[in-house]
Short mmCIF file of N, CA and C and ligand atoms in Angstrom, two decimals:
data_model
loop_
_atom_site.label_atom_id
_atom_site.label_comp_id
_atom_site.label_asym_id
_atom_site.label_seq_id
_atom_site.Cartn_x
_atom_site.Cartn_y
_atom_site.Cartn_z
N MET E 1 -61.59 189.46 70.39
CA MET E 1 -61.26 188.51 71.22
C MET E 1 -60.50 188.90 72.51
N PRO E 2 -61.35 188.91 73.66
CA PRO E 2 -60.86 189.53 74.95
C PRO E 2 -59.51 188.68 75.38
N GLY E 3 -58.40 189.62 75.59
CA GLY E 3 -57.22 188.72 75.86
C GLY E 3 -55.96 188.96 75.01
N LEU E 4 -56.60 188.99 73.73
CA LEU E 4 -55.67 188.49 72.74
C LEU E 4 -54.61 189.40 72.61
N TYR E 5 -54.72 190.62 73.03
CA TYR E 5 -53.67 191.41 72.84
C TYR E 5 -52.75 191.62 74.34
N GLU E 6 -53.14 190.82 75.36
CA GLU E 6 -52.23 190.83 76.44
C GLU E 6 -51.14 189.91 76.12
N ARG E 7 -51.28 189.14 75.22
CA ARG E 7 -49.99 188.42 74.58
C ARG E 7 -48.87 189.07 73.98
N LEU E 8 -49.16 190.41 73.44
CA LEU E 8 -48.49 191.10 72.70
C LEU E 8 -47.02 191.55 73.61
N ASP E 9 -46.06 190.63 73.63
CA ASP E 9 -44.95 191.08 74.18
C ASP E 9 -43.59 191.44 73.15
N GLY E 10 -42.48 191.76 73.51
CA GLY E 10 -41.62 192.35 72.81
C GLY E 10 -41.21 191.42 71.58
N LYS E 11 -41.12 190.15 71.79
CA LYS E 11 -40.89 189.22 70.90
C LYS E 11 -42.01 189.27 69.70
N LYS E 12 -42.93 189.16 70.26
CA LYS E 12 -44.29 189.09 69.26
C LYS E 12 -44.28 190.65 68.54
N ALA E 13 -44.35 191.58 69.24
CA ALA E 13 -44.07 192.94 68.69
C ALA E 13 -43.07 192.91 67.14
N LYS E 14 -41.90 192.26 67.61
CA LYS E 14 -41.18 192.40 66.61
C LYS E 14 -41.35 191.58 65.11
N ASP E 15 -41.95 190.39 65.76
CA ASP E 15 -42.54 189.49 64.63
C ASP E 15 -43.62 190.10 63.92
N LEU E 16 -44.48 190.74 64.73
CA LEU E 16 -45.61 191.51 63.99
C LEU E 16 -45.19 192.57 63.10
N ARG E 17 -44.10 193.49 63.46
CA ARG E 17 -43.48 194.44 62.74
C ARG E 17 -43.09 193.60 61.45
N VAL E 18 -42.46 192.58 61.40
CA VAL E 18 -42.06 192.01 60.15
C VAL E 18 -43.10 191.47 59.33
N LEU E 19 -44.11 190.92 59.92
CA LEU E 19 -45.32 190.40 59.18
C LEU E 19 -45.76 191.64 58.47
N SER E 20 -46.18 192.57 59.12
CA SER E 20 -46.84 193.86 58.57
C SER E 20 -46.00 194.47 57.27
N ASP E 21 -44.83 194.35 57.36
CA ASP E 21 -43.82 194.99 56.41
C ASP E 21 -43.79 193.81 55.27
N PHE E 22 -43.90 192.70 55.40
CA PHE E 22 -43.97 191.78 54.42
C PHE E 22 -45.40 191.90 53.34
N VAL E 23 -46.44 191.93 54.50
CA VAL E 23 -47.66 192.29 53.65
C VAL E 23 -47.77 193.33 53.09
N ALA E 24 -47.35 194.53 53.52
CA ALA E 24 -47.17 195.79 52.91
C ALA E 24 -46.51 195.98 51.70
N VAL E 25 -45.37 195.18 51.74
CA VAL E 25 -44.30 195.39 50.55
C VAL E 25 -45.13 194.77 49.36
N TYR E 26 -45.91 193.58 49.66
CA TYR E 26 -46.17 192.62 48.47
C TYR E 26 -47.54 193.40 48.12
N CYS E 27 -48.47 193.91 48.98
CA CYS E 27 -49.48 194.65 48.44
C CYS E 27 -48.97 195.79 47.58
N ARG E 28 -48.22 196.46 48.00
CA ARG E 28 -47.84 197.88 47.35
C ARG E 28 -47.28 197.22 45.75
N GLU E 29 -46.51 196.14 45.68
CA GLU E 29 -45.92 195.70 44.38
C GLU E 29 -46.82 194.82 43.65
N HIS E 30 -48.06 194.54 44.09
CA HIS E 30 -49.16 193.74 43.31
C HIS E 30 -50.37 194.25 43.23
N HIS E 31 -50.75 195.10 44.23
CA HIS E 31 -52.17 195.60 44.05
C HIS E 31 -52.25 197.06 44.19
N ALA E 32 -51.33 197.82 43.57
CA ALA E 32 -51.32 199.22 43.82
C ALA E 32 -52.45 199.74 43.20
N ALA E 33 -52.91 198.98 42.14
CA ALA E 33 -54.24 199.80 41.29
C ALA E 33 -55.64 199.58 42.25
N GLU E 34 -55.61 198.73 43.29
CA GLU E 34 -56.74 198.65 43.88
C GLU E 34 -56.97 199.59 44.90
N ASP E 35 -58.26 199.81 45.63
CA ASP E 35 -58.57 200.49 46.70
C ASP E 35 -57.85 200.14 48.10
N ARG E 36 -56.81 201.06 48.41
CA ARG E 36 -56.21 200.69 49.70
C ARG E 36 -56.33 201.45 50.55
N PRO E 37 -57.30 201.56 51.58
CA PRO E 37 -57.12 202.10 52.70
C PRO E 37 -56.14 201.90 53.79
N PRO E 38 -55.91 202.63 54.71
CA PRO E 38 -55.12 202.01 55.83
C PRO E 38 -55.69 201.00 56.60
N HIS E 39 -54.75 199.92 56.88
CA HIS E 39 -55.18 198.67 57.51
C HIS E 39 -55.82 199.40 59.00
N PRO E 40 -56.99 198.73 59.31
CA PRO E 40 -57.65 199.27 60.59
C PRO E 40 -56.78 198.45 61.74
N ILE E 41 -56.40 199.35 62.67
CA ILE E 41 -55.96 198.83 63.95
C ILE E 41 -56.97 199.05 65.11
N ARG E 42 -57.38 198.17 65.70
CA ARG E 42 -58.45 198.44 66.76
C ARG E 42 -57.92 198.48 67.98
N ASP E 43 -56.59 198.20 68.29
CA ASP E 43 -56.31 198.11 69.69
C ASP E 43 -55.04 198.86 69.76
N ASP E 44 -54.94 199.67 71.03
CA ASP E 44 -54.03 200.56 71.33
C ASP E 44 -52.54 199.85 71.36
N ARG E 45 -52.52 198.67 71.78
CA ARG E 45 -51.28 198.17 71.95
C ARG E 45 -50.89 197.66 70.73
N LEU E 46 -51.42 197.36 69.92
CA LEU E 46 -51.17 197.05 68.49
C LEU E 46 -50.76 198.41 67.92
N ARG E 47 -51.63 199.56 68.26
CA ARG E 47 -51.16 200.65 67.24
C ARG E 47 -49.64 201.17 67.78
N ALA E 48 -49.59 200.89 69.22
CA ALA E 48 -48.08 201.46 69.59
C ALA E 48 -47.04 200.60 68.92
N VAL E 49 -47.30 199.39 68.25
CA VAL E 49 -46.41 198.28 67.67
C VAL E 49 -46.04 198.81 66.27
N LEU E 50 -47.31 199.00 65.61
CA LEU E 50 -47.29 199.36 63.88
C LEU E 50 -47.24 200.64 63.95
N GLY E 51 -47.62 201.61 64.92
CA GLY E 51 -47.54 203.14 65.08
C GLY E 51 -47.86 203.69 63.76
N GLU E 52 -46.75 204.70 63.20
CA GLU E 52 -47.08 205.49 62.07
C GLU E 52 -46.86 204.46 60.99
N ARG E 53 -46.57 203.24 61.29
CA ARG E 53 -46.31 202.39 59.94
C ARG E 53 -47.24 201.78 59.73
N ALA E 54 -48.62 202.06 60.24
CA ALA E 54 -49.91 201.42 59.72
C ALA E 54 -49.80 201.04 58.26
N PRO E 55 -49.88 199.67 57.81
CA PRO E 55 -49.75 199.62 56.27
C PRO E 55 -51.03 200.16 55.58
N VAL E 56 -50.84 200.54 54.46
CA VAL E 56 -51.90 200.73 53.51
C VAL E 56 -52.00 199.50 52.66
N LEU E 57 -53.30 198.86 52.92
CA LEU E 57 -53.60 197.63 52.33
C LEU E 57 -54.92 197.35 51.59
N CYS E 58 -54.80 196.53 50.46
CA CYS E 58 -56.21 196.22 49.79
C CYS E 58 -56.93 195.22 50.82
N GLU E 59 -58.30 195.19 50.39
CA GLU E 59 -58.95 194.58 51.42
C GLU E 59 -58.54 193.19 51.41
N ASP E 60 -58.07 192.16 50.66
CA ASP E 60 -57.49 190.90 50.78
C ASP E 60 -56.35 191.01 51.62
N CYS E 61 -55.57 191.75 51.41
CA CYS E 61 -54.11 192.00 52.32
C CYS E 61 -54.44 192.20 53.56
N SER E 62 -55.27 193.12 53.97
CA SER E 62 -55.56 193.50 54.98
C SER E 62 -56.31 192.63 55.89
N ARG E 63 -57.22 191.46 55.19
CA ARG E 63 -57.97 190.48 55.92
C ARG E 63 -56.89 189.40 56.06
N LEU E 64 -55.67 189.36 55.33
CA LEU E 64 -54.44 188.47 55.66
C LEU E 64 -53.64 188.73 56.85
N LEU E 65 -53.39 190.10 56.90
CA LEU E 65 -52.61 190.74 58.07
C LEU E 65 -53.54 190.61 59.26
N SER E 66 -54.88 190.65 59.35
CA SER E 66 -55.56 190.54 60.66
C SER E 66 -55.56 188.92 60.99
N HIS E 67 -55.49 188.28 60.08
CA HIS E 67 -55.79 186.86 60.29
C HIS E 67 -54.14 186.26 60.80
N GLY E 68 -53.16 186.77 60.08
CA GLY E 68 -51.80 186.40 60.70
C GLY E 68 -51.50 186.99 62.18
N THR E 69 -52.14 188.36 62.25
CA THR E 69 -51.64 189.10 63.54
C THR E 69 -52.44 188.16 64.83
N ALA E 70 -53.89 187.82 64.54
CA ALA E 70 -54.24 186.88 65.35
C ALA E 70 -53.56 185.62 65.54
N LYS E 71 -53.21 185.02 64.53
CA LYS E 71 -52.51 183.72 64.81
C LYS E 71 -51.32 184.03 65.48
N LEU E 72 -50.38 184.95 65.15
CA LEU E 72 -49.14 185.30 65.83
C LEU E 72 -49.34 185.35 67.33
N LEU E 73 -50.51 186.12 67.73
CA LEU E 73 -50.54 186.34 69.02
C LEU E 73 -51.13 185.14 69.68
N LEU E 74 -51.67 184.26 69.02
CA LEU E 74 -52.30 183.07 69.67
C LEU E 74 -51.09 181.70 69.63
N CYS E 75 -50.22 182.17 68.91
CA CYS E 75 -49.26 181.04 68.91
C CYS E 75 -48.71 180.47 70.37
N PRO E 76 -48.79 179.15 70.55
CA PRO E 76 -48.56 178.73 71.95
C PRO E 76 -47.03 178.35 71.95
N CYS E 77 -46.39 178.28 70.86
CA CYS E 77 -44.68 178.11 70.84
C CYS E 77 -44.03 179.34 71.40
N ASP E 78 -43.03 178.61 72.49
CA ASP E 78 -42.21 179.66 72.75
C ASP E 78 -40.96 179.34 72.87
N PRO E 79 -39.79 179.43 72.16
CA PRO E 79 -39.82 180.37 71.10
C PRO E 79 -40.65 179.86 69.98
N LYS E 80 -41.21 180.88 69.04
CA LYS E 80 -41.92 180.53 68.04
C LYS E 80 -41.05 180.01 67.04
N PRO E 81 -41.02 178.86 66.24
CA PRO E 81 -40.54 178.45 65.32
C PRO E 81 -40.85 179.07 63.93
N ALA E 82 -39.97 179.15 62.93
CA ALA E 82 -40.57 179.82 61.52
C ALA E 82 -41.64 178.97 61.12
N CYS E 83 -42.65 179.61 60.66
CA CYS E 83 -44.04 179.22 60.61
C CYS E 83 -43.77 177.85 59.56
N ARG E 84 -42.95 178.16 58.56
CA ARG E 84 -42.69 176.96 57.53
C ARG E 84 -42.19 175.62 58.35
N LYS E 85 -41.46 176.03 59.32
CA LYS E 85 -40.79 174.71 60.21
C LYS E 85 -41.70 174.16 61.20
N CYS E 86 -42.82 174.74 61.39
CA CYS E 86 -43.82 174.63 62.49
C CYS E 86 -44.57 173.06 62.08
N ASP E 87 -44.75 172.47 63.35
CA ASP E 87 -45.41 170.97 63.10
C ASP E 87 -46.84 171.09 63.21
N THR E 88 -47.34 172.20 63.74
CA THR E 88 -49.00 172.52 63.56
C THR E 88 -49.11 173.88 63.04
N PRO E 89 -49.12 173.87 61.80
CA PRO E 89 -49.64 175.23 61.24
C PRO E 89 -50.96 175.51 61.55
N CYS E 90 -51.17 176.80 61.62
CA CYS E 90 -52.29 177.28 62.12
C CYS E 90 -53.13 178.19 61.34
N TYR E 91 -52.53 178.73 60.19
CA TYR E 91 -53.12 179.70 59.16
C TYR E 91 -54.46 178.69 58.58
N ALA E 92 -55.48 179.25 58.40
CA ALA E 92 -56.41 178.72 57.70
C ALA E 92 -55.93 178.06 56.34
N PRO E 93 -56.86 177.31 55.69
CA PRO E 93 -56.63 177.24 54.01
C PRO E 93 -56.88 178.41 53.57
N GLY E 94 -56.06 178.62 52.48
CA GLY E 94 -56.23 179.85 51.64
C GLY E 94 -55.31 180.94 52.15
N TYR E 95 -55.20 181.34 53.67
CA TYR E 95 -54.73 182.26 54.08
C TYR E 95 -53.02 181.67 54.10
N ARG E 96 -53.08 180.34 54.30
CA ARG E 96 -51.82 179.70 54.23
C ARG E 96 -50.81 179.83 52.99
N GLU E 97 -51.56 179.52 51.95
CA GLU E 97 -50.98 179.77 50.69
C GLU E 97 -50.55 181.14 50.44
N LYS E 98 -51.48 181.95 50.83
CA LYS E 98 -51.49 183.38 50.54
C LYS E 98 -50.11 184.00 51.29
N ILE E 99 -49.97 183.65 52.43
CA ILE E 99 -48.76 184.09 53.26
C ILE E 99 -47.52 183.61 52.81
N ARG E 100 -47.71 182.36 52.37
CA ARG E 100 -46.40 181.62 51.84
C ARG E 100 -46.04 182.44 50.48
N GLU E 101 -46.90 182.81 49.62
CA GLU E 101 -46.55 183.56 48.38
C GLU E 101 -45.94 184.94 48.91
N VAL E 102 -46.64 185.76 49.91
CA VAL E 102 -46.15 186.83 50.49
C VAL E 102 -44.61 186.76 50.91
N MET E 103 -44.32 185.71 51.65
CA MET E 103 -43.16 185.40 52.26
C MET E 103 -42.13 185.47 50.99
N ARG E 104 -42.54 184.65 50.16
CA ARG E 104 -41.61 184.17 48.97
C ARG E 104 -41.03 185.59 48.29
N PHE E 105 -42.04 186.47 48.16
CA PHE E 105 -42.02 187.62 47.46
C PHE E 105 -41.18 188.60 48.31
N SER E 106 -41.72 188.84 49.49
CA SER E 106 -41.22 189.95 50.20
C SER E 106 -39.80 189.74 50.97
N GLY E 107 -39.47 188.53 51.34
CA GLY E 107 -38.45 188.36 51.90
C GLY E 107 -37.08 188.63 51.13
N PRO E 108 -37.13 187.98 49.88
CA PRO E 108 -36.00 188.51 49.01
C PRO E 108 -36.09 189.82 48.58
N TYR E 109 -37.17 190.44 48.42
CA TYR E 109 -37.31 191.89 47.88
C TYR E 109 -36.84 192.62 49.20
N LEU E 110 -36.92 192.48 50.64
CA LEU E 110 -36.46 193.54 51.53
C LEU E 110 -35.10 193.12 51.62
N VAL E 111 -34.36 191.87 51.60
CA VAL E 111 -33.05 191.60 51.63
C VAL E 111 -32.26 192.61 50.63
N ARG E 112 -32.94 192.40 49.33
CA ARG E 112 -32.19 193.29 48.17
C ARG E 112 -32.20 194.90 48.44
N HIS E 113 -33.36 195.15 49.10
CA HIS E 113 -33.39 196.66 49.27
C HIS E 113 -32.57 197.17 50.46
N GLY E 114 -32.57 196.26 51.47
CA GLY E 114 -31.96 196.41 52.83
C GLY E 114 -30.47 196.60 52.32
N ARG E 115 -29.91 195.69 51.55
CA ARG E 115 -28.65 195.71 50.93
C ARG E 115 -28.08 196.88 50.27
N LEU E 116 -29.24 197.18 49.48
CA LEU E 116 -29.21 198.50 48.70
C LEU E 116 -28.74 199.62 49.38
N ARG E 117 -29.64 199.88 50.57
CA ARG E 117 -29.36 200.87 51.65
C ARG E 117 -27.84 200.83 51.84
N LEU E 118 -27.63 199.92 52.50
CA LEU E 118 -26.31 199.51 53.20
C LEU E 118 -25.21 199.85 52.15
N LEU E 119 -25.38 199.64 50.92
CA LEU E 119 -24.45 199.81 50.09
C LEU E 119 -24.23 201.26 49.86
N LEU E 120 -25.36 201.96 49.55
CA LEU E 120 -25.56 203.51 49.38
C LEU E 120 -24.86 204.05 50.59
N HIS E 121 -24.97 203.49 51.77
CA HIS E 121 -24.44 204.16 52.93
C HIS E 121 -23.00 204.27 52.73
N TYR E 122 -22.29 203.02 52.47
CA TYR E 122 -20.99 203.01 52.19
C TYR E 122 -20.44 203.76 51.06
N LEU E 123 -21.08 204.00 50.07
CA LEU E 123 -20.96 204.79 48.99
C LEU E 123 -20.83 206.20 49.17
N LYS E 124 -21.47 206.80 50.29
CA LYS E 124 -21.60 208.17 50.53
C LYS E 124 -20.29 208.73 51.00
ZN1 ZN N 201 -52.87 193.62 48.26
#
């Protein structure tokens, strides 16, 4: 899609990293047994954002991340509201349920693990 990555500003870059982390954690914890090649990144600007952290994903999760990436870049709201608070949800059916499941799992997971790292830091 021409112009899609022109929309990649600092705020969207940060959101994209979070989205990518969320999908990556979910996939790692649920689909470890599946074939998981690195998520293909076809644009240099996107590669600059995800960089070395290009997530390793199964086919389904890779498709979900591509869908989410496109939707995030196309989001007309500024500032972007939390997706669950948005009046005009843009994810296609199927992807919408899936990303909700990912958020429900990975949100608390990352908080728990972030806290754990912080705790270890204090205990050192
Ligand atoms: Zn997966």
